[in-house]
PDB file of C-alpha atoms in Angstrom:
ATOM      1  CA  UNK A   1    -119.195 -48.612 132.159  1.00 50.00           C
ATOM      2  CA  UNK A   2    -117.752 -45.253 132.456  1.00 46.00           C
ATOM      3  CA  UNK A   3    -121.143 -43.475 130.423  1.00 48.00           C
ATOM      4  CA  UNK A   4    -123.295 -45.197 133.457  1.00 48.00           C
ATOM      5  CA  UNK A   5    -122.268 -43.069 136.564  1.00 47.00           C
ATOM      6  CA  UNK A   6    -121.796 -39.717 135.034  1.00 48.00           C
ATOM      7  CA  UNK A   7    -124.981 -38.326 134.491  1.00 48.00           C
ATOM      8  CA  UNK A   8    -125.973 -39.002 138.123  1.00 49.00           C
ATOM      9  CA  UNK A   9    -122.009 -38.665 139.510  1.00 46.00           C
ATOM     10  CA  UNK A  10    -123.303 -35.919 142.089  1.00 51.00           C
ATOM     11  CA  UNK A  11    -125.733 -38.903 143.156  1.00 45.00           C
ATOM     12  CA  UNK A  12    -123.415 -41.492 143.874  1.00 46.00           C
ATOM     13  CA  UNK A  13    -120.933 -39.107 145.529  1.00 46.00           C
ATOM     14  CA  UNK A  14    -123.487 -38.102 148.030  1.00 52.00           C
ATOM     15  CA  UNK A  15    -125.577 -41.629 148.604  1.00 52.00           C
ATOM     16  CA  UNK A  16    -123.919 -44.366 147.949  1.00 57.00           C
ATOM     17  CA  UNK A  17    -122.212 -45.951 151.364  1.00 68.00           C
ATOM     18  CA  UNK A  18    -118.567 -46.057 152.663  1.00 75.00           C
ATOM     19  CA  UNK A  19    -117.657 -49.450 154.201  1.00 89.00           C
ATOM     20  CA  UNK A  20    -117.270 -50.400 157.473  1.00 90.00           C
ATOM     21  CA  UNK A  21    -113.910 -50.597 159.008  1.00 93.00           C
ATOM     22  CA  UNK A  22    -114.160 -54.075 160.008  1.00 96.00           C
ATOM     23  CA  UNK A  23    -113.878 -55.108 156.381  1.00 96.00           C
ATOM     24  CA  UNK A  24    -110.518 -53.575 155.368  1.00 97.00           C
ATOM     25  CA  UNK A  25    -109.069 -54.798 158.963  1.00 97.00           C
ATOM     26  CA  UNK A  26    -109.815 -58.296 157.761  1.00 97.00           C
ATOM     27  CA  UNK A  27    -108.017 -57.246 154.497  1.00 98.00           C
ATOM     28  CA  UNK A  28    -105.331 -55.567 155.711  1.00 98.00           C
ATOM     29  CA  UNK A  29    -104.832 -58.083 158.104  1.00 97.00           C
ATOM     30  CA  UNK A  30    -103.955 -60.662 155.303  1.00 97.00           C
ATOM     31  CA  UNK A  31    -101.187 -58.447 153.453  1.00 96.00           C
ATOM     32  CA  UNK A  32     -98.288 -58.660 155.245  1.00 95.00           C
ATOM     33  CA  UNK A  33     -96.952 -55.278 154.279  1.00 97.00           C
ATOM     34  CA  UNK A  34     -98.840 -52.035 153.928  1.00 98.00           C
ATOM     35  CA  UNK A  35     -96.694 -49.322 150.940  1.00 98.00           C
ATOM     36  CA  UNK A  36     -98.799 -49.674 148.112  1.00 98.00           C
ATOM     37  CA  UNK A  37    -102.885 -50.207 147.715  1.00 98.00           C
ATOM     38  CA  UNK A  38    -104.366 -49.896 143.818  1.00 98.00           C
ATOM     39  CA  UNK A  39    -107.796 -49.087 143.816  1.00 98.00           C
ATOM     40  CA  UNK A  40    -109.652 -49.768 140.835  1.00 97.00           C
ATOM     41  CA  UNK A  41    -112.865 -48.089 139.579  1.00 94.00           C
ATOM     42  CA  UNK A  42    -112.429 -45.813 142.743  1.00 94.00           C
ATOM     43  CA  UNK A  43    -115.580 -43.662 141.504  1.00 89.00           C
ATOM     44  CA  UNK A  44    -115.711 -40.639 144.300  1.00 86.00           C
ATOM     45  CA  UNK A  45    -113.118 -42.865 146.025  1.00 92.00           C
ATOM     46  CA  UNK A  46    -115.061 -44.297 148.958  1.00 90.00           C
ATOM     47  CA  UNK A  47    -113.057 -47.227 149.366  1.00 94.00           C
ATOM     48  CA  UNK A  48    -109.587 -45.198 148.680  1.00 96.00           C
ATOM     49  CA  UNK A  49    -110.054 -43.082 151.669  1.00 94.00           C
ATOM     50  CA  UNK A  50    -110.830 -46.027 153.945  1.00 95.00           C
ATOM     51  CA  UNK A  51    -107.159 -47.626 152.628  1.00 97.00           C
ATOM     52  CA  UNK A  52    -105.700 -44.405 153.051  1.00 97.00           C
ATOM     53  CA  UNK A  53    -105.776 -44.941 156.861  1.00 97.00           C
ATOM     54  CA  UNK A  54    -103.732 -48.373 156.138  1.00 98.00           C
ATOM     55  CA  UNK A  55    -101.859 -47.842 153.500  1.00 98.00           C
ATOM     56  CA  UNK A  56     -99.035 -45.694 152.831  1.00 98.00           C
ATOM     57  CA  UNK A  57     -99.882 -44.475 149.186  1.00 98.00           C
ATOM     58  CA  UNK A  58    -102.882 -45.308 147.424  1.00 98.00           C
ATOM     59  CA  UNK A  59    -103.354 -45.416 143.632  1.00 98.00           C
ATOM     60  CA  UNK A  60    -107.390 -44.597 143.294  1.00 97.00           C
ATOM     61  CA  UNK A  61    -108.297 -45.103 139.407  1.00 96.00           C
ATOM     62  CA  UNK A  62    -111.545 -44.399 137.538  1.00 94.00           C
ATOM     63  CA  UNK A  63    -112.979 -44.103 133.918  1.00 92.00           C
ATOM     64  CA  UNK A  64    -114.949 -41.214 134.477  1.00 89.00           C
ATOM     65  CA  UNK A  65    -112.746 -37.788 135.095  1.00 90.00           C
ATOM     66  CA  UNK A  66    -116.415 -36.637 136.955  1.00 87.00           C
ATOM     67  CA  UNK A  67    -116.467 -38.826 139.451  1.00 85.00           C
ATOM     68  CA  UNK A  68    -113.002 -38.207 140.409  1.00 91.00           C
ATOM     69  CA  UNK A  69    -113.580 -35.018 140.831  1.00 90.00           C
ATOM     70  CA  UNK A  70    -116.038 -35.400 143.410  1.00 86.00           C
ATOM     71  CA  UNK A  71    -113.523 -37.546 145.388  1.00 88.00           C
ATOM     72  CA  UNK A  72    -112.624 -36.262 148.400  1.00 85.00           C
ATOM     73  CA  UNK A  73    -108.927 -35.242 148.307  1.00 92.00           C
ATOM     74  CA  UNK A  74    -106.299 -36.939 150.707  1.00 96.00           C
ATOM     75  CA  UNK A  75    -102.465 -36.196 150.596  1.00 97.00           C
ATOM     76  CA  UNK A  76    -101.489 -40.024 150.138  1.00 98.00           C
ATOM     77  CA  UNK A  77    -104.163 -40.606 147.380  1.00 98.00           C
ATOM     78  CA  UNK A  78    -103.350 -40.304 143.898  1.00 97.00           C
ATOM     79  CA  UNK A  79    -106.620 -40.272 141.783  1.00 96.00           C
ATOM     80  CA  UNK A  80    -105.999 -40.795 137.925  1.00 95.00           C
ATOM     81  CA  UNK A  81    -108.191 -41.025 135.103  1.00 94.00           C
ATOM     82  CA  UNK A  82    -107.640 -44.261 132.656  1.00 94.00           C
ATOM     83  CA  UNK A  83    -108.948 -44.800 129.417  1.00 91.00           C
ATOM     84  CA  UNK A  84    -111.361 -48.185 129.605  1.00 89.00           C
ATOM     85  CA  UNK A  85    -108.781 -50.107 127.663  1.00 91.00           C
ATOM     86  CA  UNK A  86    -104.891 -50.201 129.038  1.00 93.00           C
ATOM     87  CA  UNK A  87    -101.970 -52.183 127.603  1.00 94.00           C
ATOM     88  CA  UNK A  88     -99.474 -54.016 130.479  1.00 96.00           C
ATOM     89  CA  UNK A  89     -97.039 -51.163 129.440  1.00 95.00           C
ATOM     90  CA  UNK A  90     -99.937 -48.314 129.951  1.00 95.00           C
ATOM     91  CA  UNK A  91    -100.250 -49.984 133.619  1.00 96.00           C
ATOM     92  CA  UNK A  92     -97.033 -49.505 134.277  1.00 95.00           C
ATOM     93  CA  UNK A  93     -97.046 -46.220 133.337  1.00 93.00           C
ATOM     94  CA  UNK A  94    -100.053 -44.888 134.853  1.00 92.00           C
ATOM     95  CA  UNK A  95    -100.691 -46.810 137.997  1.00 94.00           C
ATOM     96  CA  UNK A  96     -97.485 -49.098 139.085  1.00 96.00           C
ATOM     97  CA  UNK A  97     -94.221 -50.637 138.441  1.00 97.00           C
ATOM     98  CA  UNK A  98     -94.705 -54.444 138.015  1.00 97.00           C
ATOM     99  CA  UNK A  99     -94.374 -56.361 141.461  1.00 97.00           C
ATOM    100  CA  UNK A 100     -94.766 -53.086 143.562  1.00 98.00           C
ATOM    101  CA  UNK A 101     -98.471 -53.410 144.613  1.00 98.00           C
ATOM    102  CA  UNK A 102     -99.333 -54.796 148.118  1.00 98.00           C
ATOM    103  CA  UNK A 103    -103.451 -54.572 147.510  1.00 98.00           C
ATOM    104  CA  UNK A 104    -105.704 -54.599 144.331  1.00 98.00           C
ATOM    105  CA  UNK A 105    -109.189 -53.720 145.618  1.00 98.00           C
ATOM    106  CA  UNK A 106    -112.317 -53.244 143.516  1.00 98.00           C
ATOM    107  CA  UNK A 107    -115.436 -51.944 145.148  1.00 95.00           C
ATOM    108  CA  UNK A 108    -118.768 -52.436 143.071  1.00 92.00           C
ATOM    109  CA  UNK A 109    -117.195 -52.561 140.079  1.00 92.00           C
ATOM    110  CA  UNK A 110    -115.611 -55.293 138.890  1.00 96.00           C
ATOM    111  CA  UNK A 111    -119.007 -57.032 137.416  1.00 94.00           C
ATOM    112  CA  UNK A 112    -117.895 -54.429 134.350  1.00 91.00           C
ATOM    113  CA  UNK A 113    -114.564 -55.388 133.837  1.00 94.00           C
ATOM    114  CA  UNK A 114    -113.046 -57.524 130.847  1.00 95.00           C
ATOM    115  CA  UNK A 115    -111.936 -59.979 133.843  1.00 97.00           C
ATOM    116  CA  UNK A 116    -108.528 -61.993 131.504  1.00 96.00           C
ATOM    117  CA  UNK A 117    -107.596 -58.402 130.966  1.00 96.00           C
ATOM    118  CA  UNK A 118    -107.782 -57.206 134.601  1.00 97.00           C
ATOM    119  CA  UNK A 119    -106.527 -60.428 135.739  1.00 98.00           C
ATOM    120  CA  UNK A 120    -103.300 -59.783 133.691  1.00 97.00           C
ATOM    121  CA  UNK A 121    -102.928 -56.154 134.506  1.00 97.00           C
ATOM    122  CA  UNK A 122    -103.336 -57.508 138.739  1.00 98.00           C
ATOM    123  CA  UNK A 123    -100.629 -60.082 138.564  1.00 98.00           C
ATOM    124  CA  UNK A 124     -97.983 -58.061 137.057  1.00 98.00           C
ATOM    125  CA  UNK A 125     -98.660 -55.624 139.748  1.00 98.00           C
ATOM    126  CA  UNK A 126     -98.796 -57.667 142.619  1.00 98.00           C
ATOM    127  CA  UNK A 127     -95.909 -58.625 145.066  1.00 98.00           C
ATOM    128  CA  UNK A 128     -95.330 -62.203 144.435  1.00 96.00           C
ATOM    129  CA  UNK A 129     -96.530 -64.245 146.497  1.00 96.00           C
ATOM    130  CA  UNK A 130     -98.811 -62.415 148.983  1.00 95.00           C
ATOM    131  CA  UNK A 131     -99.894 -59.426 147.274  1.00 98.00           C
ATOM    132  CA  UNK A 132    -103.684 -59.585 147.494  1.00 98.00           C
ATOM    133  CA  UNK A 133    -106.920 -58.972 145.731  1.00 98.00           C
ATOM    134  CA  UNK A 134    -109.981 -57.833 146.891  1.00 98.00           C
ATOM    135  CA  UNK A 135    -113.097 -57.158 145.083  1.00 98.00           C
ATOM    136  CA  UNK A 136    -116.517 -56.740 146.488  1.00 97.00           C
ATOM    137  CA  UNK A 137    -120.087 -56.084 145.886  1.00 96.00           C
ATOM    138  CA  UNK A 138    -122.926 -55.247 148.208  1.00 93.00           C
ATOM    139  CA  UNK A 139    -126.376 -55.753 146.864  1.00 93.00           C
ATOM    140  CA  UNK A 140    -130.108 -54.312 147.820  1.00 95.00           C
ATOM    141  CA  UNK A 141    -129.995 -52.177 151.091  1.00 95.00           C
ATOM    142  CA  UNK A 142    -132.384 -53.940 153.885  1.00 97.00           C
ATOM    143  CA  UNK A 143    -134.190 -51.180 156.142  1.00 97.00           C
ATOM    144  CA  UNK A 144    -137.290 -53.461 157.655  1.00 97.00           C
ATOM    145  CA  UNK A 145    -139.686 -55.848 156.011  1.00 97.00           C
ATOM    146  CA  UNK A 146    -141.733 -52.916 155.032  1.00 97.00           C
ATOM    147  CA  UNK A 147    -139.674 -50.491 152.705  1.00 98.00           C
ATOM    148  CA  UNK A 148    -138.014 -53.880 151.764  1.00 98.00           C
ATOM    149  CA  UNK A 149    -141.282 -55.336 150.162  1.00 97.00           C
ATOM    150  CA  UNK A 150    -141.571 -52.357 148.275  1.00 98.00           C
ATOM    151  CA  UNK A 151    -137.896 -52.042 147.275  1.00 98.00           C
ATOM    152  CA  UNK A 152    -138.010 -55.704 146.042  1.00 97.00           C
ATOM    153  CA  UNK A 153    -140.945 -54.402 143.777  1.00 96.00           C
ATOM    154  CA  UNK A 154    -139.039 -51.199 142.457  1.00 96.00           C
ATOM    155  CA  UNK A 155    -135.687 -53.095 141.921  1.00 97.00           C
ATOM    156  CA  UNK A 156    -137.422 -55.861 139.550  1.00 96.00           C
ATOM    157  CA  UNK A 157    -137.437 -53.924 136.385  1.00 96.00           C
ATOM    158  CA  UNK A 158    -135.668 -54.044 132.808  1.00 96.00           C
ATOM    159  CA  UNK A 159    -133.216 -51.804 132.624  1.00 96.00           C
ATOM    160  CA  UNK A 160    -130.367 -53.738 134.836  1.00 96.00           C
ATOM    161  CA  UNK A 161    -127.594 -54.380 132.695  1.00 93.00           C
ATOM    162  CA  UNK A 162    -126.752 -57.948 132.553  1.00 94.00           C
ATOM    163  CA  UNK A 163    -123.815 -57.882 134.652  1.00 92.00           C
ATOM    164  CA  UNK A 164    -126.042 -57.183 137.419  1.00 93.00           C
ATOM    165  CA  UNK A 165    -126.693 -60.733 137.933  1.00 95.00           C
ATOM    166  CA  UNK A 166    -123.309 -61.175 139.311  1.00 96.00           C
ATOM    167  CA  UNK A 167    -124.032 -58.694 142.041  1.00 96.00           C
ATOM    168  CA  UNK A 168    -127.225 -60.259 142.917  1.00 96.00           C
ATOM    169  CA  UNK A 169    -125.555 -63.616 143.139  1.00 97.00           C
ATOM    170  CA  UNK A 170    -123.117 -62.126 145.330  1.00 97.00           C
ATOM    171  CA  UNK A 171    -120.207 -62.531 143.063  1.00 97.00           C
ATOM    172  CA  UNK A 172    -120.192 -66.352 143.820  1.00 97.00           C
ATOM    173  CA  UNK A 173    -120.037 -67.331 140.390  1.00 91.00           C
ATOM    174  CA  UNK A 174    -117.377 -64.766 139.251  1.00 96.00           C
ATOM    175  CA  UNK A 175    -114.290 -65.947 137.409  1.00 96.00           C
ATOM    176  CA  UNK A 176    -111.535 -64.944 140.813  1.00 98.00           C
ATOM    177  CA  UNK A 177    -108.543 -66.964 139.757  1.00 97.00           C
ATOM    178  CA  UNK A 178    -106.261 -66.533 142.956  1.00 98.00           C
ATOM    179  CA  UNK A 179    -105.147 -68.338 146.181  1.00 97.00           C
ATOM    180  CA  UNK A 180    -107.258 -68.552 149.088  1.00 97.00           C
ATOM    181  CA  UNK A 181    -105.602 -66.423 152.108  1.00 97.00           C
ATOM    182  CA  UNK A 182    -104.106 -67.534 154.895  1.00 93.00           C
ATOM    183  CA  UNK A 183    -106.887 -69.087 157.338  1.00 94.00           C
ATOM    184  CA  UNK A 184    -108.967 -69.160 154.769  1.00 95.00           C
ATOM    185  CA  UNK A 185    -110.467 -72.403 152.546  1.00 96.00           C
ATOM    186  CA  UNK A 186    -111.859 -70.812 150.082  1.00 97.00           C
ATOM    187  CA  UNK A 187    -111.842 -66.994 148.463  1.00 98.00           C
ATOM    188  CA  UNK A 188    -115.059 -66.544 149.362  1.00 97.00           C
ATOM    189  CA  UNK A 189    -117.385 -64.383 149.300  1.00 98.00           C
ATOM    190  CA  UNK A 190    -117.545 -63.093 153.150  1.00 97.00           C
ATOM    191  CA  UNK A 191    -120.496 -61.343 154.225  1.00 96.00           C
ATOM    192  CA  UNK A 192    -119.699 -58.217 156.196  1.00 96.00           C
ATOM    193  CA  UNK A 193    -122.572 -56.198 157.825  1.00 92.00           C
ATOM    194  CA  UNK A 194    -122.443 -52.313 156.657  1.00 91.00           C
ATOM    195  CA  UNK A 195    -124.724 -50.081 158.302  1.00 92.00           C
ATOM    196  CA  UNK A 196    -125.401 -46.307 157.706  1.00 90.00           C
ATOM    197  CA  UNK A 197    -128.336 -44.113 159.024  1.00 93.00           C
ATOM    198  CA  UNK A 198    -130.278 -42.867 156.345  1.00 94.00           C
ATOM    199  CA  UNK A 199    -133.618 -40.707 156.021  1.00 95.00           C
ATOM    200  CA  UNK A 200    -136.126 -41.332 153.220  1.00 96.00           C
ATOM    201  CA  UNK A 201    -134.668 -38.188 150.953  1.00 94.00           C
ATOM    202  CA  UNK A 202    -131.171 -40.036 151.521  1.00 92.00           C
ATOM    203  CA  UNK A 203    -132.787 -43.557 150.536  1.00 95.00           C
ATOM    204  CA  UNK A 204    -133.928 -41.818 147.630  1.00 95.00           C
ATOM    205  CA  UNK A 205    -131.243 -40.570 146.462  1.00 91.00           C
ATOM    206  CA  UNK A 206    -129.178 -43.747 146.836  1.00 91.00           C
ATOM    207  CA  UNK A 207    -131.682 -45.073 144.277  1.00 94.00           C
ATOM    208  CA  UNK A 208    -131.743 -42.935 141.810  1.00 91.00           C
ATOM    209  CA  UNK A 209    -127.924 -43.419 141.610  1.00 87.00           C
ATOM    210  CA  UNK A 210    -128.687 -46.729 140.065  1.00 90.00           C
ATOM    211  CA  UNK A 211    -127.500 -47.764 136.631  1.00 88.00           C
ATOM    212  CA  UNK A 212    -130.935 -48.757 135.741  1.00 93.00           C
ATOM    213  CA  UNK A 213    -132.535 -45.619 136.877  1.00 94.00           C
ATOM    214  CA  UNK A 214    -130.598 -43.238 134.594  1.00 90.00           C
ATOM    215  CA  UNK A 215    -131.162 -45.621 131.875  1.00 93.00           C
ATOM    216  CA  UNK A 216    -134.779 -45.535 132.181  1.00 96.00           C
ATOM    217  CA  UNK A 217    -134.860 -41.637 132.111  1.00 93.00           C
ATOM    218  CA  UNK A 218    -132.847 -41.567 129.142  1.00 92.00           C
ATOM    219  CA  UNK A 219    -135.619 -43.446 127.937  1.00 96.00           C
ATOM    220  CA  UNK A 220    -138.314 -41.498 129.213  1.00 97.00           C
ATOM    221  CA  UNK A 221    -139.409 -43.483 132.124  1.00 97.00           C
ATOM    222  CA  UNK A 222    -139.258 -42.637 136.155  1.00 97.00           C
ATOM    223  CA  UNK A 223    -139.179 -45.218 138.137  1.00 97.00           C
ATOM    224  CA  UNK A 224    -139.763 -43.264 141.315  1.00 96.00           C
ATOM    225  CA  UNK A 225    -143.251 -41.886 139.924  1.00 97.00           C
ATOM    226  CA  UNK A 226    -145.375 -40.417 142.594  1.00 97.00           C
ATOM    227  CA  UNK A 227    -147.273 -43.653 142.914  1.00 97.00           C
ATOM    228  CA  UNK A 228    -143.860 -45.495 144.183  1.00 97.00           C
ATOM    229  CA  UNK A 229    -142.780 -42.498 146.278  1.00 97.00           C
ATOM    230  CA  UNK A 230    -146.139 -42.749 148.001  1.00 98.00           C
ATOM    231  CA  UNK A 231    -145.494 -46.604 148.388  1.00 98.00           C
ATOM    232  CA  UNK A 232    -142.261 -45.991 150.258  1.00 98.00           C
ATOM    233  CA  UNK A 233    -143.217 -42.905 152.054  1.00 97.00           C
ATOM    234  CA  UNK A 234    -146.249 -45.215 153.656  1.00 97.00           C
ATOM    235  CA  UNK A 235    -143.820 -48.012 154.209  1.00 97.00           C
ATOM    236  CA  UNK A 236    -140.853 -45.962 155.474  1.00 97.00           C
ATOM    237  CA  UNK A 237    -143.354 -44.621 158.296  1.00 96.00           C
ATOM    238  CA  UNK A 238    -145.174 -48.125 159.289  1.00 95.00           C
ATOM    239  CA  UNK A 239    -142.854 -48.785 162.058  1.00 92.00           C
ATOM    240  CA  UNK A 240    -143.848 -45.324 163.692  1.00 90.00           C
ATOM    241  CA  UNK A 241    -140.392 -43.958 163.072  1.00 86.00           C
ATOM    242  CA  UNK A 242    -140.521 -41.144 160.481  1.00 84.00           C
ATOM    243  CA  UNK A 243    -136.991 -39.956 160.766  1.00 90.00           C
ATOM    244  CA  UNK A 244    -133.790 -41.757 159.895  1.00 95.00           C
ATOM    245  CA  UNK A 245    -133.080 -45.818 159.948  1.00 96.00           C
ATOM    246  CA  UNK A 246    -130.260 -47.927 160.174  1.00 95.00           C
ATOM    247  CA  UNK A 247    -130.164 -49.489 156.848  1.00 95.00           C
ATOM    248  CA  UNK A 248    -127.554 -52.326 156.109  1.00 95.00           C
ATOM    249  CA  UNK A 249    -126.172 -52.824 152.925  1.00 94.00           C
ATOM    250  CA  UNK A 250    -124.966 -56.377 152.635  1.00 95.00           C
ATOM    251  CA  UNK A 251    -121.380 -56.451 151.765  1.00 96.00           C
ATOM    252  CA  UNK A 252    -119.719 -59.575 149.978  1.00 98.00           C
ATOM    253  CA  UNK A 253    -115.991 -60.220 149.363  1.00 98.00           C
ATOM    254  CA  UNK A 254    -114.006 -62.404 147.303  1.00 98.00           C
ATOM    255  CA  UNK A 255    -110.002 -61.968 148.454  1.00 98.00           C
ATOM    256  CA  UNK A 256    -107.039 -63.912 147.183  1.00 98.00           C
ATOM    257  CA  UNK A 257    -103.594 -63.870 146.782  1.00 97.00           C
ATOM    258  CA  UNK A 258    -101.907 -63.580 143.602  1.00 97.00           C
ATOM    259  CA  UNK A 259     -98.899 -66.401 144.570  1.00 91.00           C
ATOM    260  CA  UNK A 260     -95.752 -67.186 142.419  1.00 83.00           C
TER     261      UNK A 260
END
């Protein structure tokens, strides 16, 4: 995982979204105390600065030392580089003293993760019984039935890792083996809308921070040849707007509580 996002770190610093408020109210609004927030695979720590308004501290942790240091700074963020593989006592060490952490949260990552690993590594952290989990995943962005029909066509192509498949299923089928929260049945996943306005350069960029589009130019293909660009620059412009479009990026959660 932590080879995939460096070559086009710069990318996915710049394009790919932030999340909308409304989803780490709902969160927060399940832990019933607010210290400590671990979040894992932080990349250029989009999702760390949104818990930094919430949480006291936040542990942001990545792979890849170049996407971290793209992060934007905060003085109650701590970013730290881990190696792929950590022991329980490495943990410890590096991100948190067992039963300490209020919030695990994961944000379009944890499709890559050995999952029994992680699993371990999140319930020794956790406060027993309500520290929480969150992990979530937002798939294709949706601009208008135009671009769409042509993103649809640019998206099907073979160099998705399999893990992808999770992310397109909207991590309903992903091993999650916690508690439902309270007022909740279930763990989910909850759909949350999250809009940004973007212009066509933007949308580009957002794609070519794709997985699958640096590993087809490492193997000597571009997917946005000047046929495709055409394709979206016709589509982006059908609607008579030419400038910049609210495009929604579906967001879905899976939260849980670790328990006793």
């Amino acid at each position: 995982m932590s080879n995939l996002f460096i070559k086009q770190a710069k990318h996915y610093a710049v394009a790919r979204p932030s999340y909308a408020p409304e989803l780490f109210q709902f969160i927060a609004s399940k832990t019933p105390e607010h210290d400590l927030a671990w979040d894992v695979g932080t990349g250029s720590g989009q999702a760390a600065q949104s818990l930094a308004e919430i949480y006291k501290n936040v542990i942001a942790t990545d792979t890849s030392p170049t996407q971290l240091e793209l992060a934007s700074k905060l003085p109650n963020i701590q970013y730290q580089h881990t190696s792929p593989v950590m022991s329980l006592a490495e943990v410890e060490q590096k991100v948190a003293a067992a039963s300490s952490v209020d919030l695990v949260t994961v944000a379009q990552a944890i499709h890559w993760f050995d999952l029994p690993v992680f699993y371990k590594q999140v319930k020794m952290v956790l406060k027993k019984p309500h520290g929480l989990i969150a992990a979530w995943c937002y798939t294709t962005p949706e601009v208008n039935d135009y671009v769409d029909k042509i993103l649809q066509r640019f998206y099907r192509n073979p160099y998705w890792d399999p893990q992808r498949k999770l992310v397109d299923h909207k991590y309903i089928g992903i091993d999650f083996p916690f508690e439902p929260v309270d007022g909740a049945d279930s763990t989910g996943p909850f759909e949350f809308a999250n809009e940004r306005l973007m212009g066509l350069e933007d949308y580009f960029t957002y794609l070519r921070s794709w997985s699958a589009y640096q590993k087809a130019k490492e193997k000597g293909v571009e997917l946005l040849s000047q046929d495709v660009v055409e394709d979206f620059k016709r589509a982006w412009r059908e609607d008579g707007n030419n400038d910049q479009k609210r495009v929604n990026f579906p967001v879905y959660l899976r939260i849980g509580k670790v328990g006793l």
